[in-house]
PDB file of C-alpha atoms in Angstrom:
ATOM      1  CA  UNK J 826     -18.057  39.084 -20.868  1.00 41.00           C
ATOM      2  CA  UNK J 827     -20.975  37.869 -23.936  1.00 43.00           C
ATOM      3  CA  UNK J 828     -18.768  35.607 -25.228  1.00 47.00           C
ATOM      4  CA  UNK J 829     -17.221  33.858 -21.716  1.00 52.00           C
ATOM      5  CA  UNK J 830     -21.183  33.337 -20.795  1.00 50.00           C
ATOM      6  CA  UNK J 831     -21.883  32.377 -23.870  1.00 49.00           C
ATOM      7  CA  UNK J 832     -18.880  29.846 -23.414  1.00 71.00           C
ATOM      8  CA  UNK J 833     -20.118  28.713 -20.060  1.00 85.00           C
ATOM      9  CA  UNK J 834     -23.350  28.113 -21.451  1.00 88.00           C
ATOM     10  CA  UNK J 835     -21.503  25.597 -24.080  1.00 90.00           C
ATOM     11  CA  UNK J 836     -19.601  24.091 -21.115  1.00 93.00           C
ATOM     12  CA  UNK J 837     -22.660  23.380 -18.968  1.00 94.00           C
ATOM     13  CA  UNK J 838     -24.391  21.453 -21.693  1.00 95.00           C
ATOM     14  CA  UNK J 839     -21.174  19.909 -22.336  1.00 95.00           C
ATOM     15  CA  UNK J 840     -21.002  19.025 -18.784  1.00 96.00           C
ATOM     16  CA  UNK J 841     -25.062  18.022 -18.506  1.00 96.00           C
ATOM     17  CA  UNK J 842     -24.797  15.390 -21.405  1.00 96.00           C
ATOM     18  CA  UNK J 843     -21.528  13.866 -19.851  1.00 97.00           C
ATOM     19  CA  UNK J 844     -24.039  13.117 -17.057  1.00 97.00           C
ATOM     20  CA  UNK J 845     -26.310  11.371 -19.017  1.00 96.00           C
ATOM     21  CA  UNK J 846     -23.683   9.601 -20.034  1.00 95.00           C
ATOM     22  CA  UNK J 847     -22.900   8.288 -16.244  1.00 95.00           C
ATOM     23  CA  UNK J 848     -26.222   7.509 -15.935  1.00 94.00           C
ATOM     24  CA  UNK J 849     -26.484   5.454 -18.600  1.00 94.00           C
ATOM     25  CA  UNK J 850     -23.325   3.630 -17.245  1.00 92.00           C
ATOM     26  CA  UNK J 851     -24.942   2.683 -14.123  1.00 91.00           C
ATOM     27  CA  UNK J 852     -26.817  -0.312 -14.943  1.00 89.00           C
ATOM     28  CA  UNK J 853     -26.015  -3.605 -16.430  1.00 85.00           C
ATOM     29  CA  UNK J 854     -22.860  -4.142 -13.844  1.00 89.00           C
ATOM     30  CA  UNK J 855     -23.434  -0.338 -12.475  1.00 87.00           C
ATOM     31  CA  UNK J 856     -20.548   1.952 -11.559  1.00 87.00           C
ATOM     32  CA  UNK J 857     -19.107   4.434  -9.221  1.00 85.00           C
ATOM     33  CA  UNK J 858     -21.877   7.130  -9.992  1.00 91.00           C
ATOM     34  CA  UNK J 859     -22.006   9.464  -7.007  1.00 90.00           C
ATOM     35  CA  UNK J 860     -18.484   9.818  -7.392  1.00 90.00           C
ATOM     36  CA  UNK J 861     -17.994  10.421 -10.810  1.00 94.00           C
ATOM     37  CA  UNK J 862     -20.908  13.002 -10.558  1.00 96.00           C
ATOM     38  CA  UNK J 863     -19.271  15.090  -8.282  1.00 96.00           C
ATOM     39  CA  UNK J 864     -16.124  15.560 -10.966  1.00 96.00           C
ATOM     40  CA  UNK J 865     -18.025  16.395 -14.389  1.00 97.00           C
ATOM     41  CA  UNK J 866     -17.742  20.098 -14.403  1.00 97.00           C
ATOM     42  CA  UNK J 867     -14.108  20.035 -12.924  1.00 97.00           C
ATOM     43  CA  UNK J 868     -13.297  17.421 -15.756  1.00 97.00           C
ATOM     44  CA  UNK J 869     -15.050  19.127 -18.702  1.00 97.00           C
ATOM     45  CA  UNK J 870     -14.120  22.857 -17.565  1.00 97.00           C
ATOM     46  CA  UNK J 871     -10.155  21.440 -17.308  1.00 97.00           C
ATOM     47  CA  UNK J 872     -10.754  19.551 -21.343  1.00 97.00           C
ATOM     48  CA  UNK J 873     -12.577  22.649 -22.604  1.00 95.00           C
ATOM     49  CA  UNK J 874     -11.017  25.747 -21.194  1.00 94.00           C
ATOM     50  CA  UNK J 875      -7.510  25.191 -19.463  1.00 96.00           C
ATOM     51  CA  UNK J 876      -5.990  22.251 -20.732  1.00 97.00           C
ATOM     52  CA  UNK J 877      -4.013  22.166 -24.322  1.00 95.00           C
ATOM     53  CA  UNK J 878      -5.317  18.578 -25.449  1.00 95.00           C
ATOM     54  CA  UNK J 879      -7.177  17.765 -28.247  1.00 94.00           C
ATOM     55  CA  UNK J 880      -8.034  14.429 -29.916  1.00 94.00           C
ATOM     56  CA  UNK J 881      -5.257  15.841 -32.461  1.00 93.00           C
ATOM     57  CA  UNK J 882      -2.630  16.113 -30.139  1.00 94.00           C
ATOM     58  CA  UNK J 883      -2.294  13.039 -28.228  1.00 92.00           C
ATOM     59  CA  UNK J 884       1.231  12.196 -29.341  1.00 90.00           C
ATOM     60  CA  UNK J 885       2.457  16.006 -29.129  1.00 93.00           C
ATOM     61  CA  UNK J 886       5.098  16.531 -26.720  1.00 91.00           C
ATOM     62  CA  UNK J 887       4.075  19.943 -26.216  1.00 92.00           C
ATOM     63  CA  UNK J 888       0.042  18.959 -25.311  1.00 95.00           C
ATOM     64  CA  UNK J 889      -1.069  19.452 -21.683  1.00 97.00           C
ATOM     65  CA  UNK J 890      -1.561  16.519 -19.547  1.00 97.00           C
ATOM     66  CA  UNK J 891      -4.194  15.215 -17.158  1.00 97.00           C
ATOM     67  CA  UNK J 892      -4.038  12.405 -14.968  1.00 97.00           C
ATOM     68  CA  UNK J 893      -7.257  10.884 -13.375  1.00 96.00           C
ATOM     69  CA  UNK J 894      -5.557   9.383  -9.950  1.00 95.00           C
ATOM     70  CA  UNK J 895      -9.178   8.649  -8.250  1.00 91.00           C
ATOM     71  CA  UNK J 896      -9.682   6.079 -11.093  1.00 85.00           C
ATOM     72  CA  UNK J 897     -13.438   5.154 -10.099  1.00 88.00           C
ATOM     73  CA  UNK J 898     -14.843   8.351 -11.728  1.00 90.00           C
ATOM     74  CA  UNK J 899     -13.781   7.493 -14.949  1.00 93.00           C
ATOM     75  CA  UNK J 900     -16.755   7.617 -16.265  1.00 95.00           C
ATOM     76  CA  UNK J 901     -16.386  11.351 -15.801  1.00 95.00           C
ATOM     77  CA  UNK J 902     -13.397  10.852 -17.991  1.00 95.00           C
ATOM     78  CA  UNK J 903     -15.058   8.504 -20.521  1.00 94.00           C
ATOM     79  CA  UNK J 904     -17.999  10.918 -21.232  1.00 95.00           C
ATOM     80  CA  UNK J 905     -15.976  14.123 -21.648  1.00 96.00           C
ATOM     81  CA  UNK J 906     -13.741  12.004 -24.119  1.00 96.00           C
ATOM     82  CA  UNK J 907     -16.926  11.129 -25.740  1.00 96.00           C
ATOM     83  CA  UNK J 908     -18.090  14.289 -26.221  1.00 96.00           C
ATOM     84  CA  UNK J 909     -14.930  15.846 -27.150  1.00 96.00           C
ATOM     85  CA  UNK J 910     -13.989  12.973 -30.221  1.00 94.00           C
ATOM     86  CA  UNK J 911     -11.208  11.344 -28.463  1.00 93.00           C
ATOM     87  CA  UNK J 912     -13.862   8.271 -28.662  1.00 92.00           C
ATOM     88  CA  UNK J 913     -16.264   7.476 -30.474  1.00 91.00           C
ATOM     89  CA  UNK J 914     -19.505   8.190 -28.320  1.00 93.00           C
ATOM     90  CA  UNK J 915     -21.184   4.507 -29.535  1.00 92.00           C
ATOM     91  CA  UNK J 916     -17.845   2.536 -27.920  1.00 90.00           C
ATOM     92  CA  UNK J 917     -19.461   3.995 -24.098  1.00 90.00           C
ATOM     93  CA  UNK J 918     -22.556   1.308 -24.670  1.00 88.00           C
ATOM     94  CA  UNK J 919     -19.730  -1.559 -24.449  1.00 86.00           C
ATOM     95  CA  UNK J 920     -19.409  -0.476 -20.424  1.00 87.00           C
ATOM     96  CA  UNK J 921     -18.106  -3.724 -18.827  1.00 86.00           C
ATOM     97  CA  UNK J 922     -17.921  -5.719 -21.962  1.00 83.00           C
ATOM     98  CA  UNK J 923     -15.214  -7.569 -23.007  1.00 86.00           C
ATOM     99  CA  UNK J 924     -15.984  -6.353 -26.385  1.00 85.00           C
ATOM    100  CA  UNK J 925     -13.675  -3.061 -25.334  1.00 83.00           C
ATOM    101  CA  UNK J 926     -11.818  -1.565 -22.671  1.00 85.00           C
ATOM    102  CA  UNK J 927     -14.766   0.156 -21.163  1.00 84.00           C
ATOM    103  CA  UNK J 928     -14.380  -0.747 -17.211  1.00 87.00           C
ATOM    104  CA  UNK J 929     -14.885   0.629 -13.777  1.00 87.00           C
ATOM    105  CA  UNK J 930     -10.908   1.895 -14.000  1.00 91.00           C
ATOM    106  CA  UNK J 931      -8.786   3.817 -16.568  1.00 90.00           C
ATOM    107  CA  UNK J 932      -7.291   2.377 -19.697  1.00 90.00           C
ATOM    108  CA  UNK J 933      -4.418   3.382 -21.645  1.00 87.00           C
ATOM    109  CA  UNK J 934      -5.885   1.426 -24.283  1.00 88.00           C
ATOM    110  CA  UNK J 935      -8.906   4.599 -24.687  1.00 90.00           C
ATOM    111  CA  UNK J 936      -7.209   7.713 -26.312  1.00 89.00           C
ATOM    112  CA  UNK J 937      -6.731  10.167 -24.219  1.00 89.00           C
ATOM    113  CA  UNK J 938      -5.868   8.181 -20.794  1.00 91.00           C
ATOM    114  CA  UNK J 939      -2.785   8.801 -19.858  1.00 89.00           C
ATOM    115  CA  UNK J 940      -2.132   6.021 -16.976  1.00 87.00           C
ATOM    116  CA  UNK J 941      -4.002   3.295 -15.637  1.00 85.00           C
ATOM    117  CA  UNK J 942      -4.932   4.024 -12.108  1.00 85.00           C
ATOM    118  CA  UNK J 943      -7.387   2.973  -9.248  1.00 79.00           C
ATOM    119  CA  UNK J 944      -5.123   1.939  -6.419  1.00 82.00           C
ATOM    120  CA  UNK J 945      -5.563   5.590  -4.502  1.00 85.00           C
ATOM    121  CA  UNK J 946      -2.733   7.381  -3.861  1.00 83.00           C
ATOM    122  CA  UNK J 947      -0.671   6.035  -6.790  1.00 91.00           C
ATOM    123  CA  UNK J 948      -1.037   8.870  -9.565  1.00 95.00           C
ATOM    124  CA  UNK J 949       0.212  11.878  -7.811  1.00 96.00           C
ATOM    125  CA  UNK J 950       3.900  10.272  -7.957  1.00 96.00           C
ATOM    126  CA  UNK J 951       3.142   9.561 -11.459  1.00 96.00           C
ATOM    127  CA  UNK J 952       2.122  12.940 -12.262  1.00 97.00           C
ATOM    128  CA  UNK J 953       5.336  14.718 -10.508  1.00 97.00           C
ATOM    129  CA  UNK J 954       7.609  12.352 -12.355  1.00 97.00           C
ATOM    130  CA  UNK J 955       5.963  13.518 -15.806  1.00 97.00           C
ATOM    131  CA  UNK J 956       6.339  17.336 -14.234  1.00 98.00           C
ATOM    132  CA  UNK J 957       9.757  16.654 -13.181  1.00 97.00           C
ATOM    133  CA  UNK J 958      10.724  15.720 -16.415  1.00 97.00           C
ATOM    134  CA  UNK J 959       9.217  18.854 -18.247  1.00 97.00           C
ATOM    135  CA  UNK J 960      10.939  21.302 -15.613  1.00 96.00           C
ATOM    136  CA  UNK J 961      14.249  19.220 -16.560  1.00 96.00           C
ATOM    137  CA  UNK J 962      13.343  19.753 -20.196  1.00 95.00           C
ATOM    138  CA  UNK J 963      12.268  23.632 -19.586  1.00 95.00           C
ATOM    139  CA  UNK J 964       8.912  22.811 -21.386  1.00 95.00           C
ATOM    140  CA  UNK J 965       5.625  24.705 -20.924  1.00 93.00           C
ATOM    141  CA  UNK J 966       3.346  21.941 -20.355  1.00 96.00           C
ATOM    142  CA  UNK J 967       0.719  21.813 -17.773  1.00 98.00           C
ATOM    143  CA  UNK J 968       0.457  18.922 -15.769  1.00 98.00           C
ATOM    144  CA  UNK J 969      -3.264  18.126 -13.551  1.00 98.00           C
ATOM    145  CA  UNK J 970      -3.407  15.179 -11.218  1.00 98.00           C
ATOM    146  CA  UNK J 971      -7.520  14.671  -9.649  1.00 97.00           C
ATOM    147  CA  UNK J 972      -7.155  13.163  -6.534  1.00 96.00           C
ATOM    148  CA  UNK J 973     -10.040  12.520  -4.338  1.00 95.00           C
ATOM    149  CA  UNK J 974     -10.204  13.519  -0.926  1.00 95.00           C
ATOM    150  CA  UNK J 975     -10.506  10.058   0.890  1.00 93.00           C
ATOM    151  CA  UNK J 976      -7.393   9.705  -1.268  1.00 95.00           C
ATOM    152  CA  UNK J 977      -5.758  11.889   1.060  1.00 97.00           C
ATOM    153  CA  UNK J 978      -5.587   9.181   3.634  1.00 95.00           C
ATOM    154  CA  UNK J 979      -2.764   7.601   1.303  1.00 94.00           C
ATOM    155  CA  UNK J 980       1.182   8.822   2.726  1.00 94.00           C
ATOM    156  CA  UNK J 981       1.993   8.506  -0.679  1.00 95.00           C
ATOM    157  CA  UNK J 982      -0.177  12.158  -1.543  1.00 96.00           C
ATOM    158  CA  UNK J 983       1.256  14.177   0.813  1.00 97.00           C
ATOM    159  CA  UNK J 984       4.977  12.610   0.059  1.00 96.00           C
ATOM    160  CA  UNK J 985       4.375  13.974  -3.362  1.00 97.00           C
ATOM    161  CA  UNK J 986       3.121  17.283  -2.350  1.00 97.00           C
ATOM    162  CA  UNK J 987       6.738  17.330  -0.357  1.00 96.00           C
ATOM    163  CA  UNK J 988       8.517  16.354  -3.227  1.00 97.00           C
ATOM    164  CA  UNK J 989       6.676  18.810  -5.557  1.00 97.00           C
ATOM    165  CA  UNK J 990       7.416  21.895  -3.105  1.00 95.00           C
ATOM    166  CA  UNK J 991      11.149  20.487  -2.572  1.00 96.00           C
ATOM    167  CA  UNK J 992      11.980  20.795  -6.670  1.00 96.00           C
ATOM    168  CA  UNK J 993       9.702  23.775  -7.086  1.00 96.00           C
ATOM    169  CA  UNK J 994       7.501  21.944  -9.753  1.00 98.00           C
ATOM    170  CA  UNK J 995       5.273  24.727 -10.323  1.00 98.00           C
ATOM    171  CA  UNK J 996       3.785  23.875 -13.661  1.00 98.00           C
ATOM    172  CA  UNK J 997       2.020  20.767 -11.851  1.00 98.00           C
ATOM    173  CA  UNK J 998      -1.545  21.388 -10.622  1.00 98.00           C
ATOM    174  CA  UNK J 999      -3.341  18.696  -7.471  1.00 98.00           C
ATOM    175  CA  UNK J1000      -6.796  19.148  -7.883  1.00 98.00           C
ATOM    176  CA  UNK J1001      -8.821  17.852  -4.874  1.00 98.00           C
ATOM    177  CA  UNK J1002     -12.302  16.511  -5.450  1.00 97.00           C
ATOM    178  CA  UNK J1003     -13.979  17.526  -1.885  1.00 97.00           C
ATOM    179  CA  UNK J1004     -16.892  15.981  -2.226  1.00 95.00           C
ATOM    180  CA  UNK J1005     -16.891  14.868   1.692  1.00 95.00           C
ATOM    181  CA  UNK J1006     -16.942  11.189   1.231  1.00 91.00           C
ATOM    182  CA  UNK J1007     -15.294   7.567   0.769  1.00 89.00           C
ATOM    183  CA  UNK J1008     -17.052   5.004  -0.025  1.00 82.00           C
ATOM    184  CA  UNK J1009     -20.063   5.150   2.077  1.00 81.00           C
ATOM    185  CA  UNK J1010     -18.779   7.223   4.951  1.00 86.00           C
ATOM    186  CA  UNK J1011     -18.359  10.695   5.310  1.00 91.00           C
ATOM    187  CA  UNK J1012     -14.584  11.526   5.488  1.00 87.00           C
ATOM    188  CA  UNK J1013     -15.188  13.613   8.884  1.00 93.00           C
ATOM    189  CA  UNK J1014     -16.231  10.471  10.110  1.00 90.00           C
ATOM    190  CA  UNK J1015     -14.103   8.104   9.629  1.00 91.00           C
ATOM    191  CA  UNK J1016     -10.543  10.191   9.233  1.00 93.00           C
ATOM    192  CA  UNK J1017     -10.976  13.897   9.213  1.00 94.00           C
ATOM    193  CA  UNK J1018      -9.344  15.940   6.551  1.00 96.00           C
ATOM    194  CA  UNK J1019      -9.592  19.269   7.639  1.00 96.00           C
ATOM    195  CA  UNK J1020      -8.070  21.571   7.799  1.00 96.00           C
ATOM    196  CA  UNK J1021      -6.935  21.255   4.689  1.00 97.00           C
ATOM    197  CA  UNK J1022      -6.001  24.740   2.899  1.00 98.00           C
ATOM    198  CA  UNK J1023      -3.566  25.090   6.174  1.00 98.00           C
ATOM    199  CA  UNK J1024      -2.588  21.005   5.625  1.00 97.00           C
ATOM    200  CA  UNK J1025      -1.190  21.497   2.029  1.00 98.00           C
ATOM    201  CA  UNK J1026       0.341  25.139   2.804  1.00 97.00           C
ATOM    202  CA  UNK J1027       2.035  23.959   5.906  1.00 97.00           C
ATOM    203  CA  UNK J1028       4.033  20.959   2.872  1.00 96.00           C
ATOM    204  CA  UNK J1029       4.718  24.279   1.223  1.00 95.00           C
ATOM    205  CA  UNK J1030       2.062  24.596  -1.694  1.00 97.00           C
ATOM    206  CA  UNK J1031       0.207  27.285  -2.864  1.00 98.00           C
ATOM    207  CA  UNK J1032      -3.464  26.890  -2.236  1.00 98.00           C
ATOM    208  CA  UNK J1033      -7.025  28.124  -3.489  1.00 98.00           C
ATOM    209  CA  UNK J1034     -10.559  26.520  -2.806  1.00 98.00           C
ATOM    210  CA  UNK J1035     -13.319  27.410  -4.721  1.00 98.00           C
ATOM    211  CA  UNK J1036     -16.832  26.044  -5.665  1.00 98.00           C
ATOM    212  CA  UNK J1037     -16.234  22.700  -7.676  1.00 97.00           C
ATOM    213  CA  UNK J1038     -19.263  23.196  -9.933  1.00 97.00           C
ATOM    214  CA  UNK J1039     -18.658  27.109 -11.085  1.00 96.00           C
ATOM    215  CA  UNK J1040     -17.687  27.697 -14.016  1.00 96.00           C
ATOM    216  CA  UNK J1041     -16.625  31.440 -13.468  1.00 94.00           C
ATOM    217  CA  UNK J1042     -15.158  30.259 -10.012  1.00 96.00           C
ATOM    218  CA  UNK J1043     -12.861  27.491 -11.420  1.00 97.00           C
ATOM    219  CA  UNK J1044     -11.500  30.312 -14.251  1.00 95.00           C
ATOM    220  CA  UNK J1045     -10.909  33.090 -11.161  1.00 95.00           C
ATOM    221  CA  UNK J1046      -9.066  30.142 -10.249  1.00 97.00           C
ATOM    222  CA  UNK J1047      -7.030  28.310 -13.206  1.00 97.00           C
ATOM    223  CA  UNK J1048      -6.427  31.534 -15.018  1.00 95.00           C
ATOM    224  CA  UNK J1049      -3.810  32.721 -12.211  1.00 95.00           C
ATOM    225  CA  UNK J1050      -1.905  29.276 -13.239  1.00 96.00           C
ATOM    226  CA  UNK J1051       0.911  29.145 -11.716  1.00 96.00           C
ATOM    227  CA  UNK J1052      -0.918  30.714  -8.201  1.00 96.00           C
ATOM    228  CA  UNK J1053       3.265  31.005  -7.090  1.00 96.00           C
ATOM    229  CA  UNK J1054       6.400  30.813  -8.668  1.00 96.00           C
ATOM    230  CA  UNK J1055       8.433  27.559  -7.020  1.00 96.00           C
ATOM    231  CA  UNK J1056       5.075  26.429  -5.436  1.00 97.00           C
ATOM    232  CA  UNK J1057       3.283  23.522  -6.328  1.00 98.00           C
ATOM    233  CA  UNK J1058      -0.334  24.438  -6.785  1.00 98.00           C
ATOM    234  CA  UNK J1059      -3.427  22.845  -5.244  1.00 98.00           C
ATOM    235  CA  UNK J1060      -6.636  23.529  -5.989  1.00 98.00           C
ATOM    236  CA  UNK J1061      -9.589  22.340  -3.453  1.00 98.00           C
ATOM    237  CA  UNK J1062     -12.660  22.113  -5.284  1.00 98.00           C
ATOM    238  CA  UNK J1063     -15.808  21.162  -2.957  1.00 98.00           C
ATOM    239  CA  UNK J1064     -18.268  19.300  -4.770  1.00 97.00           C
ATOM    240  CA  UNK J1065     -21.205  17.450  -4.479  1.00 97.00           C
ATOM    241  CA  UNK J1066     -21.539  13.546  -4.298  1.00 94.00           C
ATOM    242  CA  UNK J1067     -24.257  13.148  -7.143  1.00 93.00           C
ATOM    243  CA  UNK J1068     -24.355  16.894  -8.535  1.00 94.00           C
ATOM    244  CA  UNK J1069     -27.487  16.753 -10.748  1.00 93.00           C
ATOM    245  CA  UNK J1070     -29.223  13.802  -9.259  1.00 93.00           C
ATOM    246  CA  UNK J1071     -31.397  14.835  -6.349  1.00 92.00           C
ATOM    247  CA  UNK J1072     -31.856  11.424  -5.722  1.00 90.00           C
ATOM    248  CA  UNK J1073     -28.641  10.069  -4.912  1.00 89.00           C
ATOM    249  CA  UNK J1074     -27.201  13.413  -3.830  1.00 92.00           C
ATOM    250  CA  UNK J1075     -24.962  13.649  -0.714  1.00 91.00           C
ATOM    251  CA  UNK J1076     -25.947   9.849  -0.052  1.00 89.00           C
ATOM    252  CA  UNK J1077     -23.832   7.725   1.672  1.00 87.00           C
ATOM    253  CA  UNK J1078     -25.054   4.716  -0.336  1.00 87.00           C
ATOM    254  CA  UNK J1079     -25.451   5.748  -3.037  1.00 85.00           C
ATOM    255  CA  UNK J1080     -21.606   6.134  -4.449  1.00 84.00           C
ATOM    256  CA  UNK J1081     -21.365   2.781  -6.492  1.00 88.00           C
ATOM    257  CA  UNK J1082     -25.081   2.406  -8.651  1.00 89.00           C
ATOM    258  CA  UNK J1083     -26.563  -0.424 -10.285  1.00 90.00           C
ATOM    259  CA  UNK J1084     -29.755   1.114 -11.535  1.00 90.00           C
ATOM    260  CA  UNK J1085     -32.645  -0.884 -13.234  1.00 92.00           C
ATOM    261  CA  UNK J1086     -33.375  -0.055 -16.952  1.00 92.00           C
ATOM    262  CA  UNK J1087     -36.347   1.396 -15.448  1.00 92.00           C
ATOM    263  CA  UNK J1088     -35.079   3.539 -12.862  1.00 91.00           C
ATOM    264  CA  UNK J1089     -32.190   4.390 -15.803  1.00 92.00           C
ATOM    265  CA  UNK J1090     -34.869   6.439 -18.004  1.00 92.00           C
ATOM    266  CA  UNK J1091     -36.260   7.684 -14.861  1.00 92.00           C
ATOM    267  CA  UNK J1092     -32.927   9.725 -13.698  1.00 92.00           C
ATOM    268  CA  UNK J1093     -32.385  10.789 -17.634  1.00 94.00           C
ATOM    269  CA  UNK J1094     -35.708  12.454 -16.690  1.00 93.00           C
ATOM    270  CA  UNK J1095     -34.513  13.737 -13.370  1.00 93.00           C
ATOM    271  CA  UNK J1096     -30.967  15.000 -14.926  1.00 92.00           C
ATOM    272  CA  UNK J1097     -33.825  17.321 -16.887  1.00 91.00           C
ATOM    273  CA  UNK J1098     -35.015  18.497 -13.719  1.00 87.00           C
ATOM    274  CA  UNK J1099     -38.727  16.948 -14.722  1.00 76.00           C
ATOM    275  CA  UNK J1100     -39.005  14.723 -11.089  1.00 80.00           C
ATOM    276  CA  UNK J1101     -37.060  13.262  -8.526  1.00 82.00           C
ATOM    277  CA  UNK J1102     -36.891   9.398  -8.849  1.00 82.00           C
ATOM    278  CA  UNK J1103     -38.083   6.615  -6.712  1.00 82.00           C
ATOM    279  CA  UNK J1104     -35.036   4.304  -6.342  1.00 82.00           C
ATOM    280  CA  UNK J1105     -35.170   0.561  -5.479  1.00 80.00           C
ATOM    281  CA  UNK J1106     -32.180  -1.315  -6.706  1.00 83.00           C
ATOM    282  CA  UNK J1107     -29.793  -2.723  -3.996  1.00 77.00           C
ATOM    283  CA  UNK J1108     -27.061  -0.465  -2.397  1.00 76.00           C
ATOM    284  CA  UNK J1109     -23.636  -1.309  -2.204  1.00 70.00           C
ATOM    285  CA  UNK J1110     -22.073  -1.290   1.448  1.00 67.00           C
ATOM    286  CA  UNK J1111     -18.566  -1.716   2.528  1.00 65.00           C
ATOM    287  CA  UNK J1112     -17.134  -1.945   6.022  1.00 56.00           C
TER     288      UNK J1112
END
C-alpha cells in the first residue's frame, strides 16, 4: 500500500506540472483550457499506470493504444507527452506556431498521437475499427477512446457503442469526460445526458462511474479491465471544468482562455494554491 501512495504521489505531480503546462498554453492565441483541465489526471493516470506505451514503443504492434476523440483538450495530451519524453518539453513553447505542429487539435505529426481528431463524434469509430482488428488478430492490446460528454450528442457515439456490444469488443475501453459542459452551456441545459450509466447499459456495455480526479478510484476501476467478458466497457469519469484553477472552475466562460502574460504568472501562482486570480481578458461566447 507504501509503494501505490508513494506512486500516486509521483502521479499527482506528474499530473500538477501537466497543468502548468495548459496554463502556459493559454495565452498568445489561448486554448481550450477549462476543458483540457478537467482530463489531466484521467490522461496521466491512463500514460502512467494502465496503458502499455512508452516513447520506446510507438511502432510496437503489441503497445496499448489511446485515442483522444474530444480533440480540444489536447493540451492535456501534449503535456503528459511532454513529461513522459514522447516530446521534447521545449517544442510546447511553439503553441500555434507554424514553426511546429503545436495547435488547438491533435497531430499525427507529434509522437505519440495516434489520429487527428476534433470533429466530435468521429474517434470512437476509429477506435472500434483498431479494436476490431486486434480481436480479429487475437492480440492483447488495450484500446481507450476519451470522448467528452457534449460529444454524446453525436449518433455516431452511441452507433459505436452498438457496434462494440454487437462483436463483443471487450478489450476496447470509452472513457467519458463528465465534466457537465459544452462549450459554454451546461449539458443539462441545452441536451440532457442523463441518465447515463442506464443509457450505455441499455446499448449493452458494461459500466462504472467513478471520481475523474482519484487516483485510487480510477485503479478500483481500470484494474478490473475487462469489467465483462463480450461487453464493451465504459467508464464515466465526472470531472471538473478547470480542476486546479479556482478561478475558471465550473465556469461557463471560461472553457476556451486567452490569458494575458500577466494573468499567465498569476494562475502558475494559483495552480500552487498561493491566491485565486483576478481575471480580465475577454471570454469567448458561442451561440
Amino acid at each position: 500500500m507504501e509503494n501505490k501512495k508513494h506512486q500516486y504521489h509521483e502521479t499527482e505531480a506528474i499530473a500538477l506540472r501537466v497543468r502548468e503546462h495548459i496554463v502556459r498554453m493559454s495565452t498568445a492565441g489561448g486554448c481550450f483550457t477549462g476543458a483540457s483541465l478537467s482530463a489531466v489526471d484521467l490522461v496521466v493516470y491512463l500514460y502512467t499506470e494502465f496503458l502499455n506505451v512508452t516513447p520506446f514503443n510507438l511502432n510496437d504492434p503489441n503497445r496499448d493504444y489511446l485515442f483522444l476523440s474530444k480533440g480540444h483538450d489536447v493540451p492535456a495530451l501534449y503535456g503528459t507527452l511532454a513529461e513522459l519524453g514522447f516530446l521534447k518539453k521545449e517544442r510546447l513553447e511553439k503553441h500555434l506556431s507554424l514553426d511546429d505542429y503545436i495547435y488547438w487539435h491533435p497531430n499525427t505529426n507529434i509522437p505519440g498521437i495516434e489520429f487527428h481528431s476534433g470533429s466530435l463524434g468521429h474517434l470512437p469509430s476509429v477506435a472500434l475499427g483498431v479494436a476490431m482488428d486486434l480481436k480479429i488478430c487475437g492480440s492483447d492490446n488495450k484500446v481507450v477512446c476519451i470522448m467528452g460528454d457534449g460529444e454524446l450528442n453525436e449518433g455516431s457515439c452511441w452507433e459505436s457503442v452498438l457496434v462494440a456490444n454487437a462483436y463483443g469488443l471487450d478489450n476496447l475501453i470509452f472513457v467519458i469526460d463528465r465534466n457537465h459542459f459544452q462549450a459554454n452551456m451546461r449539458t443539462e441545459d441545452l441536451i440532457p445526458l442523463e441518465p447515463l450509466v442506464q443509457k450505455f447499459e441499455s446499448f449493452g456495455a458494461a459500466v462504472k462511474r467513478i471520481n475523474g480526479h482519484d487516483y485510487t478510484a480510477m485503479h478500483n476501476a481500470f484494474s478490473s479491465y475487462p469489467f465483462q467478458k463480450g461487453k464493451l466497457n465504459v467508464v464515466i469519469a465526472d470531472t471538473v471544468r478547470g480542476k486546479g484553477l479556482p478561478s475558471i472552475e465550473e465556469r461557463a466562460d471560461r472553457w476556451f482562455c486567452n490569458f494575458s502574460a500577466g494573468e499567465i504568472d498569476q494562475l502558475l501562482l494559483e495552480l500552487h494554491g498561493e491566491h485565486t486570480t483576478s481575471l480580465t481578458s475577454e471570454t469567448l461566447i458561442v451561440r
